[in-house]
Coordinates of C-alpha atoms and ligand atoms in Angstrom, one line a residue:
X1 CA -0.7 149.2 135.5
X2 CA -3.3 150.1 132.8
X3 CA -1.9 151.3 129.6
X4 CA -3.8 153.8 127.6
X5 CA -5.8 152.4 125.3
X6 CA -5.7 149.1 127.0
X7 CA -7.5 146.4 128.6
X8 CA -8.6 146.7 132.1
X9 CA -8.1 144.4 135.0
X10 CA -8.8 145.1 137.8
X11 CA -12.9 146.5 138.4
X12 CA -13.8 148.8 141.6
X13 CA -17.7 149.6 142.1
X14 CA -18.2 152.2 144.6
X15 CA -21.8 152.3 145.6
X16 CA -23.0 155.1 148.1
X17 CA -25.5 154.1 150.7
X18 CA -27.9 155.8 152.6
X19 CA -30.6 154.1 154.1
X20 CA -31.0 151.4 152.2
X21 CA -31.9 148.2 154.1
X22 CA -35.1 147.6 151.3
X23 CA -32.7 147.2 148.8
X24 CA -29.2 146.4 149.7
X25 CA -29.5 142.8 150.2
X26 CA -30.6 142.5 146.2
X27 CA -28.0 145.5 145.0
X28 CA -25.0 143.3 146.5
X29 CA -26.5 140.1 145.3
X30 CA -27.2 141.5 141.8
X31 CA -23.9 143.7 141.5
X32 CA -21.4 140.5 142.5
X33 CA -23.4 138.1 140.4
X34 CA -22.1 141.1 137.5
X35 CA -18.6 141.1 138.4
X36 CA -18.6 137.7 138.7
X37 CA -19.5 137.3 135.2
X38 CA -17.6 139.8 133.9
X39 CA -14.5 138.0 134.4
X40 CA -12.0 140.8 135.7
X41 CA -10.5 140.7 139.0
X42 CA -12.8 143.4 141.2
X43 CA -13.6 144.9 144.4
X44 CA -17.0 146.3 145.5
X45 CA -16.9 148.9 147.6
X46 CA -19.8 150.2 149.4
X47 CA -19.8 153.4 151.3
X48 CA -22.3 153.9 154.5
X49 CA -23.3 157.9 154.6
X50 CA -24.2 158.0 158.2
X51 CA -27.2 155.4 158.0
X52 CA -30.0 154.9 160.5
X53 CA -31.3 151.9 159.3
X54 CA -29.5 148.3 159.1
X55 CA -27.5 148.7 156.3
X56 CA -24.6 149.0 158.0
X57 CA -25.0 145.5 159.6
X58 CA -26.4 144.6 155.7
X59 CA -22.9 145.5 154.4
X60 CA -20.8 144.3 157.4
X61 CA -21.9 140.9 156.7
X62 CA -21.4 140.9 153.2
X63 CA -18.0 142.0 153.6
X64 CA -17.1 139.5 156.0
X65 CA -18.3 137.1 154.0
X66 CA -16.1 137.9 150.8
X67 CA -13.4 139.5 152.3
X68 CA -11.3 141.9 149.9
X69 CA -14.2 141.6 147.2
X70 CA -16.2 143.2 149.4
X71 CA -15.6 146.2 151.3
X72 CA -17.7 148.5 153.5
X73 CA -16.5 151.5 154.4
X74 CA -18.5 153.3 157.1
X75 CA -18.6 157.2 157.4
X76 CA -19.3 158.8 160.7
X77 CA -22.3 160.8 159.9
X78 CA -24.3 161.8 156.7
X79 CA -21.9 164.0 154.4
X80 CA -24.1 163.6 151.1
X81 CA -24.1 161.2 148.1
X82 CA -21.0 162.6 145.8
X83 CA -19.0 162.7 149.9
X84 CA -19.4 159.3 150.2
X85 CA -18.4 158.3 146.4
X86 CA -15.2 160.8 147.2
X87 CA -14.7 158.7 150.7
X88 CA -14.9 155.5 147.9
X89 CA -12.8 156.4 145.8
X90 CA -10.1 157.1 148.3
X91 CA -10.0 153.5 148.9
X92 CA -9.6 152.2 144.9
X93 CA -7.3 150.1 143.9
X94 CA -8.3 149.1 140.1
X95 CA -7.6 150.9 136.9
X96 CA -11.8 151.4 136.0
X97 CA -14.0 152.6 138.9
X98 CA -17.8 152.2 138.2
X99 CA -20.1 154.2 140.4
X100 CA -23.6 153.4 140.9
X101 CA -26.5 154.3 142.8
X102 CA -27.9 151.6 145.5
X103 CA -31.1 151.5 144.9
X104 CA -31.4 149.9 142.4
X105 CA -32.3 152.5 139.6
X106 CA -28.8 151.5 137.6
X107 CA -29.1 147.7 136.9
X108 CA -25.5 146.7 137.9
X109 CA -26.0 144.1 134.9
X110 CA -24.8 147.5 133.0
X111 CA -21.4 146.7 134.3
X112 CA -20.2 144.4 131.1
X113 CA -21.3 147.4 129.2
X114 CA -19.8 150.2 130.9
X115 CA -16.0 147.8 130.6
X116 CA -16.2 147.1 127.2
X117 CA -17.0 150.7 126.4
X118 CA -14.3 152.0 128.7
X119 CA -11.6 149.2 127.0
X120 CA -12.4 151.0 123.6
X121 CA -10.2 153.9 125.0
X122 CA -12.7 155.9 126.7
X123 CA -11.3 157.9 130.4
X124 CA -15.2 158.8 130.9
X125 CA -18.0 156.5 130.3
X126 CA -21.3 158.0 130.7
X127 CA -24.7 156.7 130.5
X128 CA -27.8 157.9 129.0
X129 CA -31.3 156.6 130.5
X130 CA -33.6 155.0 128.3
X131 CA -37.1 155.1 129.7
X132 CA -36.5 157.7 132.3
X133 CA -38.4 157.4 135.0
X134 CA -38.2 160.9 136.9
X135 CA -40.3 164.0 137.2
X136 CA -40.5 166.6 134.5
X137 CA -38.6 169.2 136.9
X138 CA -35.9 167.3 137.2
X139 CA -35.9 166.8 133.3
X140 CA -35.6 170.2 132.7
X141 CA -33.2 170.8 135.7
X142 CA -31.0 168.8 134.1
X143 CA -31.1 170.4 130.9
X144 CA -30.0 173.3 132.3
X145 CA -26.9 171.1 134.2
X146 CA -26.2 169.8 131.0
X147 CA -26.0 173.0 129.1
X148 CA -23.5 174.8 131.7
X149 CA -21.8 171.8 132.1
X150 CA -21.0 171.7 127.9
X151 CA -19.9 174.9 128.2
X152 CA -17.6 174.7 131.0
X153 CA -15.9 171.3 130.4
X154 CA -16.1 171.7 126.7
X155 CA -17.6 167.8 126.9
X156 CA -20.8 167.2 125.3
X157 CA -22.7 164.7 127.3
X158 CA -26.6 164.9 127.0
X159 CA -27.5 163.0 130.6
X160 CA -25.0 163.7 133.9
X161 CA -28.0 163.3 136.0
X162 CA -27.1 159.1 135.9
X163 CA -24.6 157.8 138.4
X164 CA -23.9 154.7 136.6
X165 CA -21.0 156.1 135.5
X166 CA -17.2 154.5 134.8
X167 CA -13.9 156.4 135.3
X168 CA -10.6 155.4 134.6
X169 CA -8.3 155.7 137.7
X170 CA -6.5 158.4 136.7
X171 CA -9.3 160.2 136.2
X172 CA -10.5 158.9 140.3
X173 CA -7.0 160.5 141.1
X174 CA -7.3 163.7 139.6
X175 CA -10.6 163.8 141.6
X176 CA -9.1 163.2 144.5
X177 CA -7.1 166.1 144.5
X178 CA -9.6 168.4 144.3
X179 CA -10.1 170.2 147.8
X180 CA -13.5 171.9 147.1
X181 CA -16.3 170.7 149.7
X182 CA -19.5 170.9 147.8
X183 CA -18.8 169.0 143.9
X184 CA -20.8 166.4 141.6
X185 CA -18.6 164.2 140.1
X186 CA -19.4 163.4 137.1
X187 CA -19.2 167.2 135.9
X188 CA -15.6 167.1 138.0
X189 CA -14.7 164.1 135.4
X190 CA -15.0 165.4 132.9
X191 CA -12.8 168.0 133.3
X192 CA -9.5 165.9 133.4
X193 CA -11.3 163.3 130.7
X194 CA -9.9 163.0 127.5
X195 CA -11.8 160.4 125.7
X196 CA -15.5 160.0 126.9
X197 CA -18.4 158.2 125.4
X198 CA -21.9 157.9 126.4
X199 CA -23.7 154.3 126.3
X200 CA -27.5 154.0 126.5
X201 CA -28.6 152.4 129.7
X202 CA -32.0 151.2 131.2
X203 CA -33.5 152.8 134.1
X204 CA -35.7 151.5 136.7
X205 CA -38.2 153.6 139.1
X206 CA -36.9 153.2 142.9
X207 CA -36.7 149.5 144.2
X208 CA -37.9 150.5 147.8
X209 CA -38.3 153.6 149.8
X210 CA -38.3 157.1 148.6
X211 CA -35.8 159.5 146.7
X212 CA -33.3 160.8 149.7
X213 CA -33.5 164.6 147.7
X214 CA -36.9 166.4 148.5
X215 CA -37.5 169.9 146.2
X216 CA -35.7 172.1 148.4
X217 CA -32.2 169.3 148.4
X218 CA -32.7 169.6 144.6
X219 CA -32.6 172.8 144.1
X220 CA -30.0 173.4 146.2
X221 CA -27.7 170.6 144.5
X222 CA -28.7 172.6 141.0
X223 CA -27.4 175.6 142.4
X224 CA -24.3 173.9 143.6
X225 CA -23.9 172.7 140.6
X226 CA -23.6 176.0 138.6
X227 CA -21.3 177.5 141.5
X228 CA -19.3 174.5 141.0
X229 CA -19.1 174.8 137.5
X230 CA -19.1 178.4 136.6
X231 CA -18.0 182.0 138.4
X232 CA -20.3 183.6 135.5
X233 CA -23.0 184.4 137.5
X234 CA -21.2 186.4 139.5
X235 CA -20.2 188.8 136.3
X236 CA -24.2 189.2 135.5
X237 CA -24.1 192.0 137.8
X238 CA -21.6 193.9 136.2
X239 CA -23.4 193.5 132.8
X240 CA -26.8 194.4 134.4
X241 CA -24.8 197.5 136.0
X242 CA -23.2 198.4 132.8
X243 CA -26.6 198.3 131.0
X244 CA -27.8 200.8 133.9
X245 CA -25.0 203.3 134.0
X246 CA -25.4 203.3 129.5
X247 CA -29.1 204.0 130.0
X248 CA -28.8 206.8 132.6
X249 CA -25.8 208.0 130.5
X250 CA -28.0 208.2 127.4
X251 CA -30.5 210.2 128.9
X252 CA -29.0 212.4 130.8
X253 CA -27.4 213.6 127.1
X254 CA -31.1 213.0 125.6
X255 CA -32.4 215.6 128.2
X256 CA -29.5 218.1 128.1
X257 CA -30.4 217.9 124.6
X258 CA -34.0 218.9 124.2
X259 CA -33.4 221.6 127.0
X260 CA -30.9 222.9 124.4
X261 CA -32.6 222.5 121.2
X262 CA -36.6 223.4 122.6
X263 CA -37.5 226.5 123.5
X264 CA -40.5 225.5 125.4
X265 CA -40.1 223.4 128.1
X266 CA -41.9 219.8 128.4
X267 CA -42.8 217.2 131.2
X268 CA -39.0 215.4 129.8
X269 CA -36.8 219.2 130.8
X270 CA -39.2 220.6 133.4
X271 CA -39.5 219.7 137.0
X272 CA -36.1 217.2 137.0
X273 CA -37.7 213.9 137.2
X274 CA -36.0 212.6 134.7
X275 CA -33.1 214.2 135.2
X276 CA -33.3 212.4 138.8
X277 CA -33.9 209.7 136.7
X278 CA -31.2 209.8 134.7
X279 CA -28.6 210.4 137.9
X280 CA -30.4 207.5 139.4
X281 CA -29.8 205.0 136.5
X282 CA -26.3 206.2 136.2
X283 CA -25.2 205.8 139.9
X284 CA -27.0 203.0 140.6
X285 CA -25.4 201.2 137.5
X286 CA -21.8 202.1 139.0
X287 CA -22.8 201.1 141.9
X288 CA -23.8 197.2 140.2
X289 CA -20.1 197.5 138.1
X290 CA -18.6 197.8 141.3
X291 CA -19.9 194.7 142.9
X292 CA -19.9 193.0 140.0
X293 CA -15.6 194.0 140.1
X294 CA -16.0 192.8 143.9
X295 CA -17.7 189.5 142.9
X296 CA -14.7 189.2 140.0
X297 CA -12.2 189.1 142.5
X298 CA -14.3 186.6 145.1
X299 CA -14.6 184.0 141.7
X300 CA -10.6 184.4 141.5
X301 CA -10.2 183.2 145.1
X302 CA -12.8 180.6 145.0
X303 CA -11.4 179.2 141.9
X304 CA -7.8 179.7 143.8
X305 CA -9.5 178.1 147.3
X306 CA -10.2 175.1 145.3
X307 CA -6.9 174.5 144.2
X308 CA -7.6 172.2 141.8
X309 CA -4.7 170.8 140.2
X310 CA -4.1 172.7 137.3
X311 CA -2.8 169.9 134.8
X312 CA -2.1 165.9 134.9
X313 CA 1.3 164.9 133.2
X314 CA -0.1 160.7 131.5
X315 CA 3.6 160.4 130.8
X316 CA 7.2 161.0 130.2
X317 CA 9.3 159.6 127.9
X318 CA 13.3 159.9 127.9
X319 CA 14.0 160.4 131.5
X320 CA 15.5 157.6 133.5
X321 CA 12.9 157.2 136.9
X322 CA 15.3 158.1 139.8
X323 CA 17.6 160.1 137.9
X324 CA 19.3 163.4 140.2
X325 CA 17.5 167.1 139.5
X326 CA 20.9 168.9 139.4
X327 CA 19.0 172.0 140.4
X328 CA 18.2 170.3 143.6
Ligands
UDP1 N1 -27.3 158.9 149.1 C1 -26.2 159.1 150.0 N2 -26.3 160.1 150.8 C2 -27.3 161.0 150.8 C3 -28.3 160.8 149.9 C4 -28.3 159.8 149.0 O1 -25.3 158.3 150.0 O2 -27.3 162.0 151.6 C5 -27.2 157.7 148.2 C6 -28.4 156.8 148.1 O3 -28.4 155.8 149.1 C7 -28.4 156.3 146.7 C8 -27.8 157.4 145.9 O4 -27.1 158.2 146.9 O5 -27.5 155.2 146.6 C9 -28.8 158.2 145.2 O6 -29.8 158.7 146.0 P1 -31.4 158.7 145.6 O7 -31.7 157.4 144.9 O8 -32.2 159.0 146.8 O9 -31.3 159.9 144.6 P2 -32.2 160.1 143.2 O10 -32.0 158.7 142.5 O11 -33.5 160.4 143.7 O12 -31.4 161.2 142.5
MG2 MG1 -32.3 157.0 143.0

């Protein structure tokens, strides 16, 4: 059992893999030579997302080779990178997980690092790039991610974009129990993380191959992200609506007004233009409150739908394990 504050260990790695075979070879040579070092007691987990290539049979023979070190764990069909991880980290057993990518852009030589920072006390140990090497849009994609995900974990953490990432198990098991289909982890993290650091980490361009997200993947992932994270968008429309209904309101008095006070009448009083106007902006604003209402309720039963659980209990002191419930 890990204690709080205390050392780890017992070290999982849980690597997702997706066509791979350019790489894999190197990743499981590099990563165990890590562990090795380290000097904890460790499993390496590596999970196959529904590969076409051979690293299936790249895996398979690594884990043959050092049985309950090495694990592959094969998924039927391609379920996406943060799937797989999930799939992983049903399979656990140590008290720090450390996730990494597998092609090499997280040196596993980080492991050491990522321990020692997570032994200080840390639940969440994330990792900022030095030397980034990716495009500017996904820079300032995940500035955005970064921003909503301050505001909605209340964690500040400048780079989620990196995988190399460590977790204490409780943490993995609190993940677990999250239902919701579509998630990125290390936003999910951080909402059951207490103590989290961030440690600077190098950052390599791809060892082989290309990046398995094209522009369109991306964007959808950011806008996963924000749904993941956030219901707010759905309350913009009701602000927008409100705005709409205030401004028809406002001029329908400004009109009624002038036709009051003027005796003459101008382009504002004559002809009802902008008295249409007016109606318009009013009706369709209510009409924007209303969905914005409708889209209130639809965040309530998404958030309910997701059923996350809704606190962790680390421990309890003064009652005897076993003891009867009377109320039972
Ligand atoms: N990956 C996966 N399933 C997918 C896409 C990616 O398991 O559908 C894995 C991939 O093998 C790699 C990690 O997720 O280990 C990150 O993928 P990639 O390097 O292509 O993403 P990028 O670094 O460009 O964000
Ligand atoms: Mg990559």
């Amino acid at each position: 059992m890990e204690s709080k504050r205390g050392e780890i260990n017992f070290v999982s790695v849980v690597v997702p893999v997706y066509n791979e075979e350019g790489c894999l070879q190197q990743l499981i040579d590099r990563t165990l030579a890590a562990l090795d070092k380290c000097g904890k007691k460790f499993e390496f987990i590596m999970v196959d997302d529904g590969s076409r290539d051979s690293s299936v049979e790249i895996m398979r023979k690594a884990a043959e080779s050092r049985p309950d070190q090495v694990i592959a764990c094969i998924l039927n069909r391609n379920y996406g990178q943060h799937s797989a991880i999930m799939a992983g980290f049903s399979l656990v057993r140590g008290d720090l997980v450390i996730t990494l990518d597998a092609d090499l852009q997280n040196p596993p030589e980080e492991i050491a690092n990522l321990i020692a920072a997570a032994e200080k006390g840390n639940d969440v140990v994330g990792t900022v790039r030095q030397n980034r090497q990716d495009t500017l849009f996904r820079r300032w994609a995940s500035k955005l991610v970064n921003f909503v995900a301050m505001k909605t974990t209340g964690v500040d953490m400048c780079d989620y974009g990196c995988m190399l990432r460590a977790y204490r198990r409780r943490v993995v098991d609190a993940m677990l129990m999250c239902n919701e289909r579509s998630t990125f982890i290390p936003i999910l993290a951080n909402t059951f993380a207490h103590n989290t650091c961030e440690i600077p980490v190098q950052h390599a361009e791809r060892a082989v191959g290309e990046s398995k997200y094209s522009l369109l993947k991306l964007i959808n992932l950011q806008f996963n992200l924000l749904t993941c994270m956030t219901t707010a968008p759905l309350r913009v429309l009701t602000y927008f609506g409100v705005m709409a209904a205030g401004c028809g309101f406002l001029l329908s008095i400004y009109i009624v007004a002038r036709r009051l006070i003027q005796e003459e009448h101008d382009v504002w009083t004559n002809g009802g233009t902008f008295t249409l106007f007016a109606v318009l902006f009013f009706f369709t604003g209510v009409q924007m409150i209303g969905i914005g209402v409708i889209g209130e309720y639809i965040g309530r039963i998404y958030t309910d739908v997701r059923s996350r659980p809704r606190y962790f209990v680390e421990e309890i002191v003064g009652r005897k394990s076993g003891a009867e419930d009377p109320q039972a």
